[in-house]
Structure formats: C-alpha cells, structure tokens
Coordinates of C-alpha atoms and ligand atoms in Angstrom, one line a residue:
X23 CA -28.4 16.0 -5.0
X24 CA -25.3 17.4 -3.2
X25 CA -23.8 20.8 -4.1
X26 CA -20.5 19.6 -5.4
X27 CA -17.7 21.1 -7.4
X28 CA -14.0 21.8 -7.4
X29 CA -11.5 24.5 -7.7
X30 CA -11.3 25.8 -11.3
X31 CA -9.2 28.4 -13.2
X32 CA -10.9 31.7 -13.7
X33 CA -8.3 32.7 -16.4
X34 CA -10.8 32.5 -19.2
X35 CA -13.5 34.4 -17.5
X36 CA -16.7 33.8 -15.6
X37 CA -18.9 32.3 -18.4
X38 CA -16.1 29.8 -19.3
X39 CA -15.7 28.7 -15.7
X40 CA -19.4 28.1 -15.4
X41 CA -19.5 26.0 -18.6
X42 CA -16.5 24.0 -17.4
X43 CA -18.2 23.3 -14.1
X44 CA -21.3 22.0 -15.9
X45 CA -19.2 19.8 -18.2
X46 CA -17.7 17.9 -15.2
X47 CA -21.1 17.5 -13.5
X48 CA -20.6 20.3 -10.9
X49 CA -23.2 22.7 -9.6
X50 CA -20.8 24.9 -7.7
X51 CA -17.1 25.8 -8.0
X52 CA -14.3 27.7 -6.4
X53 CA -12.0 30.2 -8.0
X54 CA -9.1 32.5 -7.0
X55 CA -10.1 36.2 -6.8
X56 CA -6.7 37.0 -8.2
X57 CA -3.4 35.2 -8.8
X58 CA -2.8 33.0 -5.7
X59 CA 0.4 34.8 -5.1
X60 CA -1.3 38.1 -5.1
X61 CA -1.1 40.9 -7.6
X62 CA -3.9 42.8 -9.3
X63 CA -7.4 41.3 -10.0
X64 CA -8.7 40.7 -13.5
X65 CA -11.0 43.3 -14.9
X66 CA -14.7 42.4 -14.4
X67 CA -16.7 42.4 -17.6
X68 CA -20.4 42.9 -16.8
X69 CA -21.6 40.8 -19.8
X70 CA -19.4 37.9 -18.8
X71 CA -20.6 38.0 -15.2
X72 CA -24.2 38.2 -16.3
X73 CA -23.7 35.1 -18.5
X74 CA -22.4 33.2 -15.5
X75 CA -25.3 34.3 -13.3
X76 CA -27.7 33.2 -16.0
X77 CA -26.0 29.8 -16.4
X78 CA -26.0 29.3 -12.6
X79 CA -29.7 30.1 -12.4
X80 CA -30.7 27.9 -15.2
X81 CA -28.7 24.9 -13.9
X82 CA -29.6 25.1 -10.2
X83 CA -26.1 26.1 -8.9
X84 CA -25.7 26.6 -5.2
X85 CA -23.5 29.4 -3.8
X86 CA -20.0 29.5 -5.3
X87 CA -16.8 30.2 -3.4
X88 CA -14.2 32.8 -4.1
X89 CA -10.8 32.1 -2.5
X90 CA -8.5 34.9 -1.5
X91 CA -4.8 34.7 -2.6
X92 CA -2.5 32.7 -0.3
X93 CA -0.3 35.7 0.2
X94 CA -3.0 37.7 1.8
X95 CA -1.8 37.7 5.4
X96 CA -3.8 40.0 7.6
X97 CA -1.7 39.3 10.7
X98 CA 1.9 39.4 9.5
X99 CA 4.5 41.0 11.7
X100 CA 5.4 43.2 8.7
X101 CA 3.2 46.3 8.5
X102 CA 3.4 46.5 4.7
X103 CA 2.2 42.9 4.4
X104 CA -0.8 43.6 6.6
X105 CA -1.6 46.8 4.7
X106 CA -1.4 45.0 1.3
X107 CA -3.6 42.2 2.7
X108 CA -6.2 44.7 4.0
X109 CA -6.3 46.5 0.6
X110 CA -6.7 43.1 -1.2
X111 CA -9.5 42.0 1.2
X112 CA -11.4 45.3 0.9
X113 CA -11.0 45.3 -2.9
X114 CA -12.1 41.6 -3.2
X115 CA -15.2 42.2 -1.0
X116 CA -16.3 45.2 -3.2
X117 CA -15.8 43.1 -6.3
X118 CA -17.7 40.2 -4.9
X119 CA -20.9 42.3 -5.2
X120 CA -20.8 41.6 -8.9
X121 CA -21.7 38.1 -7.9
X122 CA -24.1 38.9 -5.0
X123 CA -25.0 36.5 -2.2
X124 CA -22.0 34.2 -2.6
X125 CA -19.1 33.1 -0.4
X126 CA -15.6 34.5 0.1
X127 CA -13.1 32.2 1.8
X128 CA -9.7 33.2 3.2
X129 CA -6.9 31.8 5.3
X130 CA -6.9 33.7 8.6
X131 CA -3.2 34.2 8.3
X132 CA 0.2 33.4 9.9
X133 CA 1.2 35.6 12.9
X134 CA 4.9 35.1 12.0
X135 CA 6.0 35.4 15.6
X136 CA 3.6 38.0 17.0
X137 CA 1.7 35.3 18.9
X138 CA -1.9 34.0 18.4
X139 CA -3.6 36.7 20.4
X140 CA -2.0 39.7 18.6
X141 CA -2.5 37.9 15.3
X142 CA -6.2 37.5 16.0
X143 CA -6.4 41.1 17.0
X144 CA -5.1 42.2 13.6
X145 CA -7.4 39.8 11.7
X146 CA -10.4 41.2 13.5
X147 CA -9.3 44.8 12.9
X148 CA -8.9 44.2 9.2
X149 CA -12.3 42.4 8.8
X150 CA -14.1 45.2 10.6
X151 CA -12.4 47.7 8.2
X152 CA -13.1 45.8 5.0
X153 CA -16.6 44.5 5.6
X154 CA -19.4 47.0 4.9
X155 CA -23.0 47.5 5.9
X156 CA -25.0 46.3 2.9
X157 CA -22.6 43.7 1.6
X158 CA -24.3 40.5 0.4
X159 CA -21.2 38.2 0.6
X160 CA -20.6 35.9 3.5
X161 CA -16.9 35.9 4.5
X162 CA -15.5 32.5 5.5
X163 CA -12.6 31.7 7.7
X164 CA -10.9 28.5 6.5
X165 CA -9.9 25.9 9.1
X166 CA -6.1 25.5 8.9
X167 CA -3.7 22.6 9.4
X168 CA -1.5 24.7 11.8
X169 CA 1.6 24.8 9.6
X170 CA 4.2 27.1 11.1
X171 CA 2.4 30.0 12.8
X172 CA -0.9 29.6 11.0
X173 CA -4.0 30.9 12.9
X174 CA -7.2 28.9 12.6
X175 CA -5.8 25.5 13.6
X176 CA -8.5 25.1 16.3
X177 CA -12.2 25.9 16.5
X178 CA -11.4 28.0 19.5
X179 CA -9.1 30.3 17.4
X180 CA -11.8 30.7 14.8
X181 CA -14.4 31.5 17.5
X182 CA -12.1 34.2 18.9
X183 CA -12.1 35.9 15.5
X184 CA -15.8 35.6 14.9
X185 CA -16.4 37.1 18.4
X186 CA -14.6 40.2 17.3
X187 CA -16.3 40.7 14.0
X188 CA -19.0 43.4 14.1
X189 CA -21.1 42.1 11.2
X190 CA -21.8 38.7 12.7
X191 CA -24.4 37.7 10.1
X192 CA -21.8 38.0 7.4
X193 CA -19.0 35.8 8.9
X194 CA -18.8 32.0 8.8
X195 CA -16.4 29.0 8.5
X196 CA -15.3 26.8 5.6
X197 CA -14.1 23.4 6.9
X198 CA -11.3 21.9 5.0
X199 CA -11.2 18.1 5.7
X200 CA -7.4 17.8 5.0
X201 CA -6.7 20.8 7.2
X202 CA -8.8 19.8 10.3
X203 CA -7.4 16.2 10.1
X204 CA -3.8 17.5 9.9
X205 CA -4.7 19.9 12.8
X206 CA -5.6 16.9 15.0
X207 CA -9.4 16.4 14.6
X208 CA -10.3 12.8 14.0
X209 CA -12.8 13.3 11.2
X210 CA -11.9 9.8 9.9
X211 CA -12.7 8.0 13.1
X212 CA -15.5 10.0 14.6
X213 CA -16.7 12.9 12.4
X214 CA -19.9 13.3 14.5
X215 CA -17.9 14.1 17.6
X216 CA -15.8 16.7 15.7
X217 CA -19.0 18.3 14.4
X218 CA -20.3 18.2 18.0
X219 CA -17.3 20.1 19.2
X220 CA -17.6 22.6 16.3
X221 CA -21.2 23.2 17.4
X222 CA -20.3 23.6 21.0
X223 CA -17.5 26.1 20.4
X224 CA -18.5 28.0 17.2
X225 CA -22.1 26.9 16.5
X226 CA -23.1 24.7 13.6
X227 CA -25.0 27.4 11.9
X228 CA -21.7 29.1 11.2
X229 CA -20.5 26.2 9.0
X230 CA -21.2 27.5 5.4
X231 CA -19.0 25.4 3.1
X232 CA -16.7 22.4 2.9
X233 CA -13.3 21.8 1.2
X234 CA -13.3 18.0 0.5
X235 CA -9.7 16.8 0.4
X236 CA -7.9 13.6 1.5
X237 CA -4.6 14.1 3.3
X238 CA -1.1 12.7 2.6
X239 CA -0.2 12.8 6.2
X240 CA -1.3 11.4 9.6
X241 CA -3.7 13.1 12.0
X242 CA -2.1 16.0 13.8
X243 CA 0.8 16.2 11.4
X244 CA 0.2 20.0 10.8
X245 CA 1.5 19.4 7.2
X246 CA -1.4 20.4 4.8
X247 CA -0.7 18.2 1.8
X248 CA -3.9 17.3 -0.1
X249 CA -4.5 13.9 -1.6
X250 CA -7.0 12.4 -4.0
X251 CA -10.2 11.1 -2.3
X252 CA -9.7 7.6 -1.0
X253 CA -5.9 7.7 -1.7
X254 CA -5.0 9.3 1.6
X255 CA -5.1 8.9 5.3
X256 CA -8.7 9.9 5.7
X257 CA -10.1 7.4 3.2
X258 CA -13.3 6.8 1.2
X259 CA -15.4 5.4 4.0
X260 CA -14.9 8.6 6.0
X261 CA -15.8 10.8 3.0
X262 CA -19.0 8.9 2.4
X263 CA -19.9 9.5 6.0
X264 CA -18.8 13.2 6.0
X265 CA -20.6 14.4 2.8
X266 CA -23.9 12.6 3.6
X267 CA -24.0 13.9 7.2
X268 CA -27.2 15.9 7.8
X269 CA -25.3 19.1 8.7
X270 CA -23.0 18.8 5.6
X271 CA -25.1 17.4 2.8
X272 CA -26.7 20.7 1.8
X273 CA -23.5 22.8 2.0
X274 CA -21.4 23.7 -1.0
X275 CA -18.6 21.1 -1.2
X276 CA -15.5 21.9 -3.1
X277 CA -12.7 19.5 -4.1
X278 CA -9.1 20.8 -3.9
X279 CA -7.5 17.5 -4.6
X280 CA -4.4 17.0 -6.8
X281 CA -6.4 16.2 -10.0
X282 CA -6.7 17.3 -13.6
X283 CA -10.2 18.0 -14.9
X284 CA -11.0 14.4 -15.7
X285 CA -9.9 13.4 -12.1
X286 CA -12.3 16.0 -10.7
X287 CA -15.1 14.8 -12.9
X288 CA -14.6 11.3 -11.5
X289 CA -14.5 12.4 -7.9
X290 CA -17.7 14.5 -8.4
X291 CA -19.3 11.3 -9.7
X292 CA -18.1 9.4 -6.7
X293 CA -19.5 12.0 -4.3
X294 CA -22.8 12.0 -6.1
X295 CA -23.0 8.2 -5.9
X296 CA -23.0 8.4 -2.1
X297 CA -26.4 10.1 -2.3
X298 CA -28.1 7.3 -4.3
Ligands
FE324 FE1 -7.6 27.4 1.2
FE325 FE1 -8.9 24.4 1.5
ZN326 ZN1 -4.6 23.1 2.1

C-alpha cells in the first residue's frame, strides 16, 4: 500500500482533516500551516491535535506534510520580507512539535535580483536560526520550476542549501513532479536517470516526500501550472512508473492537482491501483 494523500483544507481543524483524508482513501495529507498568503496561524487546540494523532495511529497513516505559506520568502531583497519569513518559519517549526516527527515543506524562495548565491546564503542563515536542537520535524526544500528568480530549480541549488544547514539530519527534499519537469528534468522519458542524478548530487536518502502533479506545460518551460494526473504533459504511464519506483513507493505522496474532493478520491484510487 502506498502512502498517498492530497492537499486538504485545515480550516475546520485537525480532527476534521484526518476524517476527510480517511473518507477519500488517503493515509497521509498536506495542509497549509497558515493562510497561503501569510498572516497569523490558527490557534492549536490540544484536544483537536490529540484526536488527529489517534486517528492517524489507528489507521496506519504515514508522515504528514505541513506546507509553509507561499509568501514566506527567506531570500527576498527586501529586509522586512526576509524578517517576516524568518519569524513565520521559526513559529511554524515550534508549532510543528504539536505533531511530532512529521514533515515541513517550504519553497526555498525567490532572490528577487540578489542572485542565486546571495539568496542561498540568506536561506541557509534563516534555517540555521529557526531550526533547533531537539526538534523532531524534518524540514523539506521543495524542488521548484524556476519561475522568475526562484531558487531550487536544480538539484545543485538544493544541495548548496543542504550543505550550509547545521542540523543535517533534519533537512531533506520534497520532489514536485510538475516542478522538476518544468525545470527541465525528463521524469516522463527517463525517471530513473533523473533519480540517479538526484542521488549523485544530493543523495537519495535526502528524498523524503513527493508532490504528485501532472503539468500543463512542456519540459523546461519554467511555468509551474499543475494538471490532473494523466491530463498533462507528463502522462499516466510516467506516473505509474514514478510512484512504483523502489525509491519512491514508500515515501509520502501528495497530490496538488486541480481537483475537488471527488477528483482527489479518484486519483488516489488510480495511484493505489498501480500497486496491485
Ligand atoms: Fe509547494
Ligand atoms: Fe508542490
Ligand atoms: Zn507548483
């Protein structure tokens, strides 16, 4: 059985999101730590968190994935944006301890003209400030499409960040299939080679989660527009090959496709059918 789920709304609390995941056949899910455009995080109610942890335990959930808001840009040229991002990151990582031993994914950021090197310097600095000694969360850098000045468009850029992080056992990567494809990696034609390159540059043990999305655009387009599975340029055959790969099949896999809840239930069913 794969660990498969999708992005769900946390607006009705932790127990509700767990129940919703169950209802669509998921055994993991992703949620935003706060409004995707930033702002304050919702109050954590211990009883609600406990109910989710119990539900996850009873139903054999894998790790779940918290996603940072899109506005969190640790490497902006604007100092106040960086400061806000650092505060958000630090607060999110403290709050993650209510759900111990799970995953926290974020977009490395856009350097907005500073250049890749300076941007990476800022990202590393922020991570080293916000991560703490006895944290149980693993922080994941998401592979990016390379839209505008996005950092994380290549395995080399992600590796540079990881190299600068002090708590190496707490940092990893979440591979987004739409993003890597749009960044120029041919996961549709030769996924094994792409993974080989990931292993050579970053190390396969750093790959901790997958975002499973088809793409609306061609390889190398740097666009980042997700499509439903099998309806985009990556295609069903490729996804079957990707999710059943021996290095991928046991990772948490999260759909971020343009779907309503029924659409997600269908895609989860499809993914599971690849394991029969
Ligand atoms: Fe993302
Ligand atoms: Fe993603
Ligand atoms: Zn995306």
